[in-house]
């Protein structure tokens, strides 16, 4: 057995649900999935009702997270179409602003460029702006970054064209970073017939050419972060006539990346950059002492929903053979996962942006 420690992993892109969507998942269940996935910390998106677009909604989420999370955490504030920029003066405790520039789960879409501009102008540059932007919308957001010079993280980038635009924007010196998701790295449109609703998410699955461009950008350092976009929906919802967008990913991201190491497609150091060093650098976080995932690089197994901790009970990667297993997770000197069971008590997790 070859084991290594991966220091203080952060997933800056998760939808943990709870609150009015506790039937899908809870902060307790999904932070348990996070520590089983090896994570120190996860950041939660604002599109779960009540949307995190007011001080009151933020306080509610901070309190519930504080009482129930088993890993460390951050929460995003959300830009809302009903202008909520007056609230931006009171967003202490958040890891950043999320702007949904294209439609997806929830109703936080900001499609109008002048509205986007108002949000960019109002947000305090000390905290990062994380954006959902697909296709040409990437160019619209880059125009705002150029105008306001506010640090912006492009979430779940999925096409060769988007990568080309963002690579050029980095060369131009714009203060941007790029995240990609495992489902866009391991799956394509060709998998849709087999996956059905389990292959439906935003941005959607793309072509093999797009996937290859993402891999190239991972290997060459254009991509900064691999983030799961963990978005649990129930089996019943996914089986319905109009299945909602989103797939879980917290427990499969690291095993998939370690499999890529085994296959010689990524260096282990690069994986550690993508899931730990870079997100900590981008969000200005220091790794606390004795905080790491211990992984067995040799463990070979098939991804099996029965072993996952997420409340949703399914995975788009079900049946995939991987190599690399999280056997322990430690946070601030406390063992929170032993390879099977989550050991931390609810409320153990801390807000990293308090
Ligand atoms: O597939 C997605 N699901 N993409 C998003 O942007 C939101 C997420 C969700 O909340 O379900
Ligand atoms: Zn998302």
CSV table of N, CA, C and O in Angstrom, one decimal, residues 8-17 26-46 61-62 65-66 68-76 93-96 225-232 249-251 253 275-276 279-280 283 285 291 329 331-332 349-353:
chain,number,residue,atom,x,y,z
A,8,UNK,N,-4.9,19.8,3.2
A,8,UNK,CA,-6.0,20.8,3.3
A,8,UNK,C,-6.7,21.1,1.9
A,8,UNK,O,-6.6,22.2,1.4
A,9,UNK,N,-7.4,20.1,1.5
A,9,UNK,CA,-8.2,20.3,0.2
A,9,UNK,C,-9.4,21.2,0.4
A,9,UNK,O,-10.1,21.1,1.4
A,10,UNK,N,-9.6,22.0,-0.7
A,10,UNK,CA,-10.8,22.9,-0.7
A,10,UNK,C,-11.6,22.7,-2.0
A,10,UNK,O,-11.0,22.7,-3.1
A,11,UNK,N,-12.9,22.5,-1.9
A,11,UNK,CA,-13.7,22.5,-3.0
A,11,UNK,C,-14.5,23.8,-3.0
A,11,UNK,O,-15.5,24.0,-2.2
A,12,UNK,N,-14.2,24.8,-3.9
A,12,UNK,CA,-14.8,26.1,-3.8
A,12,UNK,C,-16.1,26.2,-4.6
A,12,UNK,O,-16.7,27.3,-4.7
A,13,UNK,N,-16.7,25.0,-5.0
A,13,UNK,CA,-17.9,25.1,-5.8
A,13,UNK,C,-18.8,23.9,-5.5
A,13,UNK,O,-18.7,22.8,-6.1
A,14,UNK,N,-19.7,24.1,-4.5
A,14,UNK,CA,-20.6,23.0,-4.1
A,14,UNK,C,-22.0,23.6,-3.8
A,14,UNK,O,-22.1,24.8,-3.5
A,15,UNK,N,-23.0,22.8,-4.0
A,15,UNK,CA,-24.4,23.2,-3.7
A,15,UNK,C,-24.9,22.2,-2.6
A,15,UNK,O,-25.3,21.1,-3.0
A,16,UNK,N,-24.8,22.6,-1.4
A,16,UNK,CA,-25.0,21.6,-0.3
A,16,UNK,C,-26.5,21.5,0.1
A,16,UNK,O,-26.8,20.6,0.8
A,17,UNK,N,-27.3,22.4,-0.4
A,17,UNK,CA,-28.8,22.3,-0.2
A,17,UNK,C,-29.2,22.7,1.3
A,17,UNK,O,-28.7,23.7,1.8
A,26,UNK,N,-28.6,17.8,3.1
A,26,UNK,CA,-28.4,18.8,4.2
A,26,UNK,C,-26.9,19.1,4.4
A,26,UNK,O,-26.1,18.4,3.9
A,27,UNK,N,-26.7,20.2,5.1
A,27,UNK,CA,-25.3,20.6,5.4
A,27,UNK,C,-24.6,19.4,6.1
A,27,UNK,O,-23.4,19.1,5.8
A,28,UNK,N,-25.3,18.7,7.0
A,28,UNK,CA,-24.7,17.6,7.7
A,28,UNK,C,-24.3,16.5,6.7
A,28,UNK,O,-23.2,16.0,6.7
A,29,UNK,N,-25.3,16.1,5.9
A,29,UNK,CA,-25.0,15.0,5.0
A,29,UNK,C,-23.9,15.3,3.9
A,29,UNK,O,-23.1,14.5,3.6
A,30,UNK,N,-24.0,16.5,3.4
A,30,UNK,CA,-23.0,16.8,2.3
A,30,UNK,C,-21.7,17.2,2.8
A,30,UNK,O,-20.7,17.0,2.1
A,31,UNK,N,-21.6,17.8,4.0
A,31,UNK,CA,-20.2,18.0,4.6
A,31,UNK,C,-19.6,16.6,5.0
A,31,UNK,O,-18.4,16.4,5.0
A,32,UNK,N,-20.5,15.7,5.4
A,32,UNK,CA,-20.0,14.3,5.6
A,32,UNK,C,-19.4,13.7,4.3
A,32,UNK,O,-18.4,13.1,4.3
A,33,UNK,N,-20.1,14.0,3.2
A,33,UNK,CA,-19.6,13.5,1.9
A,33,UNK,C,-18.3,14.2,1.6
A,33,UNK,O,-17.4,13.6,1.0
A,34,UNK,N,-18.2,15.5,2.0
A,34,UNK,CA,-16.9,16.2,1.8
A,34,UNK,C,-15.7,15.6,2.5
A,34,UNK,O,-14.7,15.4,1.9
A,35,UNK,N,-15.9,15.3,3.8
A,35,UNK,CA,-14.7,14.7,4.5
A,35,UNK,C,-14.5,13.3,4.0
A,35,UNK,O,-13.3,12.8,3.9
A,36,UNK,N,-15.5,12.5,3.5
A,36,UNK,CA,-15.3,11.2,2.9
A,36,UNK,C,-14.5,11.4,1.6
A,36,UNK,O,-13.8,10.5,1.1
A,37,UNK,N,-14.7,12.5,1.0
A,37,UNK,CA,-13.9,12.8,-0.3
A,37,UNK,C,-12.6,13.4,0.0
A,37,UNK,O,-11.8,13.7,-1.0
A,38,UNK,N,-12.2,13.6,1.2
A,38,UNK,CA,-10.8,14.0,1.6
A,38,UNK,C,-10.7,15.5,1.9
A,38,UNK,O,-9.7,16.0,2.2
A,39,UNK,N,-11.9,16.2,1.8
A,39,UNK,CA,-11.8,17.7,1.9
A,39,UNK,C,-11.7,18.2,3.3
A,39,UNK,O,-12.3,17.7,4.2
A,40,UNK,N,-10.9,19.3,3.4
A,40,UNK,CA,-10.9,20.2,4.6
A,40,UNK,C,-12.1,21.1,4.6
A,40,UNK,O,-12.7,21.3,5.6
A,41,UNK,N,-12.4,21.7,3.4
A,41,UNK,CA,-13.4,22.8,3.4
A,41,UNK,C,-14.1,22.8,2.1
A,41,UNK,O,-13.6,22.4,1.0
A,42,UNK,N,-15.4,23.2,2.1
A,42,UNK,CA,-16.2,23.4,0.9
A,42,UNK,C,-16.9,24.7,1.0
A,42,UNK,O,-17.3,25.2,2.1
A,43,UNK,N,-17.2,25.3,-0.2
A,43,UNK,CA,-17.9,26.6,-0.2
A,43,UNK,C,-19.2,26.4,-0.9
A,43,UNK,O,-19.3,25.7,-1.9
A,44,UNK,N,-20.3,26.9,-0.3
A,44,UNK,CA,-21.6,26.6,-0.7
A,44,UNK,C,-22.2,27.7,-1.5
A,44,UNK,O,-22.1,28.9,-1.2
A,45,UNK,N,-22.9,27.4,-2.6
A,45,UNK,CA,-23.5,28.3,-3.5
A,45,UNK,C,-24.9,28.8,-3.1
A,45,UNK,O,-25.6,28.1,-2.3
A,46,UNK,N,-25.3,30.0,-3.5
A,46,UNK,CA,-26.4,30.7,-3.0
A,46,UNK,C,-27.8,30.4,-3.6
A,46,UNK,O,-28.8,31.1,-3.2
A,61,UNK,N,-28.3,30.9,6.9
A,61,UNK,CA,-27.4,29.9,6.4
A,61,UNK,C,-26.2,29.8,7.3
A,61,UNK,O,-25.8,28.7,7.6
A,62,UNK,N,-25.6,30.9,7.7
A,62,UNK,CA,-24.4,30.9,8.6
A,62,UNK,C,-24.7,30.1,9.9
A,62,UNK,O,-23.9,29.3,10.3
A,65,UNK,N,-25.3,26.3,9.1
A,65,UNK,CA,-24.0,25.7,8.8
A,65,UNK,C,-23.2,25.5,10.0
A,65,UNK,O,-22.5,24.5,10.3
A,66,UNK,N,-23.2,26.6,10.8
A,66,UNK,CA,-22.4,26.6,12.1
A,66,UNK,C,-22.8,25.5,13.0
A,66,UNK,O,-21.9,24.9,13.7
A,68,UNK,N,-24.2,22.6,12.1
A,68,UNK,CA,-24.3,21.2,11.5
A,68,UNK,C,-23.1,20.7,10.7
A,68,UNK,O,-22.9,19.5,10.5
A,69,UNK,N,-22.3,21.6,10.2
A,69,UNK,CA,-21.2,21.2,9.3
A,69,UNK,C,-20.1,20.4,10.0
A,69,UNK,O,-19.8,20.7,11.1
A,70,UNK,N,-19.6,19.4,9.3
A,70,UNK,CA,-18.6,18.6,9.9
A,70,UNK,C,-17.2,18.9,9.3
A,70,UNK,O,-16.2,18.3,9.7
A,71,UNK,N,-17.1,19.7,8.3
A,71,UNK,CA,-15.8,20.2,7.8
A,71,UNK,C,-15.9,21.7,7.8
A,71,UNK,O,-16.9,22.3,8.1
A,72,UNK,N,-14.7,22.3,7.5
A,72,UNK,CA,-14.7,23.8,7.5
A,72,UNK,C,-15.4,24.3,6.2
A,72,UNK,O,-15.5,23.5,5.2
A,73,UNK,N,-15.8,25.5,6.2
A,73,UNK,CA,-16.7,25.9,5.1
A,73,UNK,C,-16.7,27.4,4.8
A,73,UNK,O,-16.1,28.2,5.6
A,74,UNK,N,-17.2,27.8,3.6
A,74,UNK,CA,-17.5,29.2,3.3
A,74,UNK,C,-18.8,29.2,2.6
A,74,UNK,O,-19.3,28.2,2.1
A,75,UNK,N,-19.5,30.4,2.6
A,75,UNK,CA,-20.7,30.5,1.8
A,75,UNK,C,-20.6,31.7,0.9
A,75,UNK,O,-20.1,32.8,1.3
A,76,UNK,N,-21.2,31.6,-0.3
A,76,UNK,CA,-21.2,32.7,-1.2
A,76,UNK,C,-22.5,33.5,-1.0
A,76,UNK,O,-23.6,33.0,-0.6
A,93,UNK,N,-18.5,37.6,6.5
A,93,UNK,CA,-18.8,36.2,6.7
A,93,UNK,C,-18.9,35.4,5.5
A,93,UNK,O,-19.1,34.2,5.5
A,94,UNK,N,-18.8,36.0,4.3
A,94,UNK,CA,-18.9,35.2,3.0
A,94,UNK,C,-17.6,35.0,2.3
A,94,UNK,O,-16.6,35.8,2.5
A,95,UNK,N,-17.5,34.0,1.5
A,95,UNK,CA,-16.3,33.7,0.7
A,95,UNK,C,-16.2,34.5,-0.6
A,95,UNK,O,-15.2,34.4,-1.3
A,96,UNK,N,-17.3,35.1,-1.0
A,96,UNK,CA,-17.4,35.8,-2.2
A,96,UNK,C,-18.8,36.0,-2.8
A,96,UNK,O,-19.7,35.7,-2.1
A,225,UNK,N,-8.2,25.2,-10.8
A,225,UNK,CA,-8.9,24.5,-9.8
A,225,UNK,C,-9.7,23.3,-10.5
A,225,UNK,O,-10.3,23.6,-11.5
A,226,UNK,N,-9.7,22.2,-9.8
A,226,UNK,CA,-10.7,21.2,-10.2
A,226,UNK,C,-11.8,21.2,-9.0
A,226,UNK,O,-11.4,21.0,-7.9
A,227,UNK,N,-13.0,21.6,-9.4
A,227,UNK,CA,-14.1,21.8,-8.4
A,227,UNK,C,-15.2,20.8,-8.8
A,227,UNK,O,-15.4,20.5,-10.0
A,228,UNK,N,-15.9,20.3,-7.8
A,228,UNK,CA,-16.9,19.3,-8.2
A,228,UNK,C,-18.2,19.8,-8.7
A,228,UNK,O,-18.9,19.1,-9.5
A,229,UNK,N,-18.6,21.0,-8.4
A,229,UNK,CA,-20.0,21.5,-8.7
A,229,UNK,C,-21.0,20.5,-8.1
A,229,UNK,O,-22.1,20.3,-8.7
A,230,UNK,N,-20.6,19.9,-7.0
A,230,UNK,CA,-21.5,19.0,-6.3
A,230,UNK,C,-22.9,19.5,-6.1
A,230,UNK,O,-23.1,20.5,-5.4
A,231,UNK,N,-23.9,18.9,-6.8
A,231,UNK,CA,-25.3,19.4,-6.8
A,231,UNK,C,-26.3,18.3,-6.7
A,231,UNK,O,-26.9,17.8,-7.7
A,232,UNK,N,-26.5,17.8,-5.5
A,232,UNK,CA,-27.3,16.6,-5.3
A,232,UNK,C,-28.8,17.0,-5.6
A,232,UNK,O,-29.3,18.0,-5.2
A,249,UNK,N,-20.5,15.1,-6.6
A,249,UNK,CA,-19.1,14.9,-7.1
A,249,UNK,C,-18.1,14.9,-5.9
A,249,UNK,O,-16.9,14.6,-6.2
A,250,UNK,N,-18.5,15.3,-4.7
A,250,UNK,CA,-17.5,15.5,-3.7
A,250,UNK,C,-16.7,14.2,-3.3
A,250,UNK,O,-15.6,14.3,-3.0
A,251,UNK,N,-17.4,13.1,-3.5
A,251,UNK,CA,-16.7,11.8,-3.1
A,251,UNK,C,-15.9,11.1,-4.2
A,251,UNK,O,-15.3,10.1,-4.0
A,253,UNK,N,-14.3,13.1,-6.9
A,253,UNK,CA,-13.3,14.0,-7.6
A,253,UNK,C,-11.9,13.5,-7.3
A,253,UNK,O,-11.1,13.3,-8.3
A,275,UNK,N,-6.5,20.8,-6.3
A,275,UNK,CA,-7.5,20.6,-5.3
A,275,UNK,C,-7.2,21.2,-3.9
A,275,UNK,O,-8.0,21.3,-3.0
A,276,UNK,N,-5.9,21.7,-3.8
A,276,UNK,CA,-5.5,22.2,-2.5
A,276,UNK,C,-4.8,23.6,-2.5
A,276,UNK,O,-5.3,24.6,-2.2
A,279,UNK,N,-6.8,26.5,-4.8
A,279,UNK,CA,-8.0,27.2,-4.1
A,279,UNK,C,-7.6,27.9,-2.9
A,279,UNK,O,-8.2,29.0,-2.6
A,280,UNK,N,-6.6,27.4,-2.1
A,280,UNK,CA,-6.2,28.2,-0.9
A,280,UNK,C,-5.6,29.5,-1.3
A,280,UNK,O,-5.8,30.5,-0.6
A,283,UNK,N,-8.4,32.0,-2.5
A,283,UNK,CA,-9.2,32.5,-1.5
A,283,UNK,C,-8.5,33.0,-0.3
A,283,UNK,O,-9.0,33.2,0.8
A,285,UNK,N,-6.3,31.6,1.9
A,285,UNK,CA,-6.4,30.7,3.1
A,285,UNK,C,-5.1,30.1,3.4
A,285,UNK,O,-4.4,29.6,2.5
A,291,UNK,N,-4.0,19.1,8.9
A,291,UNK,CA,-5.2,19.0,8.1
A,291,UNK,C,-4.8,18.4,6.8
A,291,UNK,O,-4.1,19.0,6.0
A,329,UNK,N,-9.3,11.3,6.8
A,329,UNK,CA,-9.3,12.7,6.7
A,329,UNK,C,-9.1,13.4,8.1
A,329,UNK,O,-9.7,12.9,9.0
A,331,UNK,N,-8.7,17.1,10.2
A,331,UNK,CA,-8.9,18.6,10.2
A,331,UNK,C,-8.5,19.1,11.5
A,331,UNK,O,-9.0,18.7,12.6
A,332,UNK,N,-7.5,20.0,11.5
A,332,UNK,CA,-7.0,20.7,12.7
A,332,UNK,C,-6.7,19.7,13.8
A,332,UNK,O,-7.0,19.8,15.0
A,349,UNK,N,-17.3,22.0,12.1
A,349,UNK,CA,-16.7,22.8,11.0
A,349,UNK,C,-16.8,24.3,11.4
A,349,UNK,O,-17.7,24.8,12.1
A,350,UNK,N,-15.8,25.0,10.8
A,350,UNK,CA,-15.7,26.5,11.1
A,350,UNK,C,-15.9,27.3,9.8
A,350,UNK,O,-15.4,26.8,8.7
A,351,UNK,N,-16.5,28.4,9.9
A,351,UNK,CA,-16.5,29.4,8.8
A,351,UNK,C,-15.1,30.0,8.6
A,351,UNK,O,-14.6,30.7,9.5
A,352,UNK,N,-14.5,29.8,7.5
A,352,UNK,CA,-13.2,30.3,7.2
A,352,UNK,C,-13.2,31.7,6.9
A,352,UNK,O,-12.1,32.4,6.8
A,353,UNK,N,-14.3,32.3,6.8
A,353,UNK,CA,-14.4,33.8,6.4
A,353,UNK,C,-15.1,34.6,7.5
A,353,UNK,O,-15.7,35.7,7.2
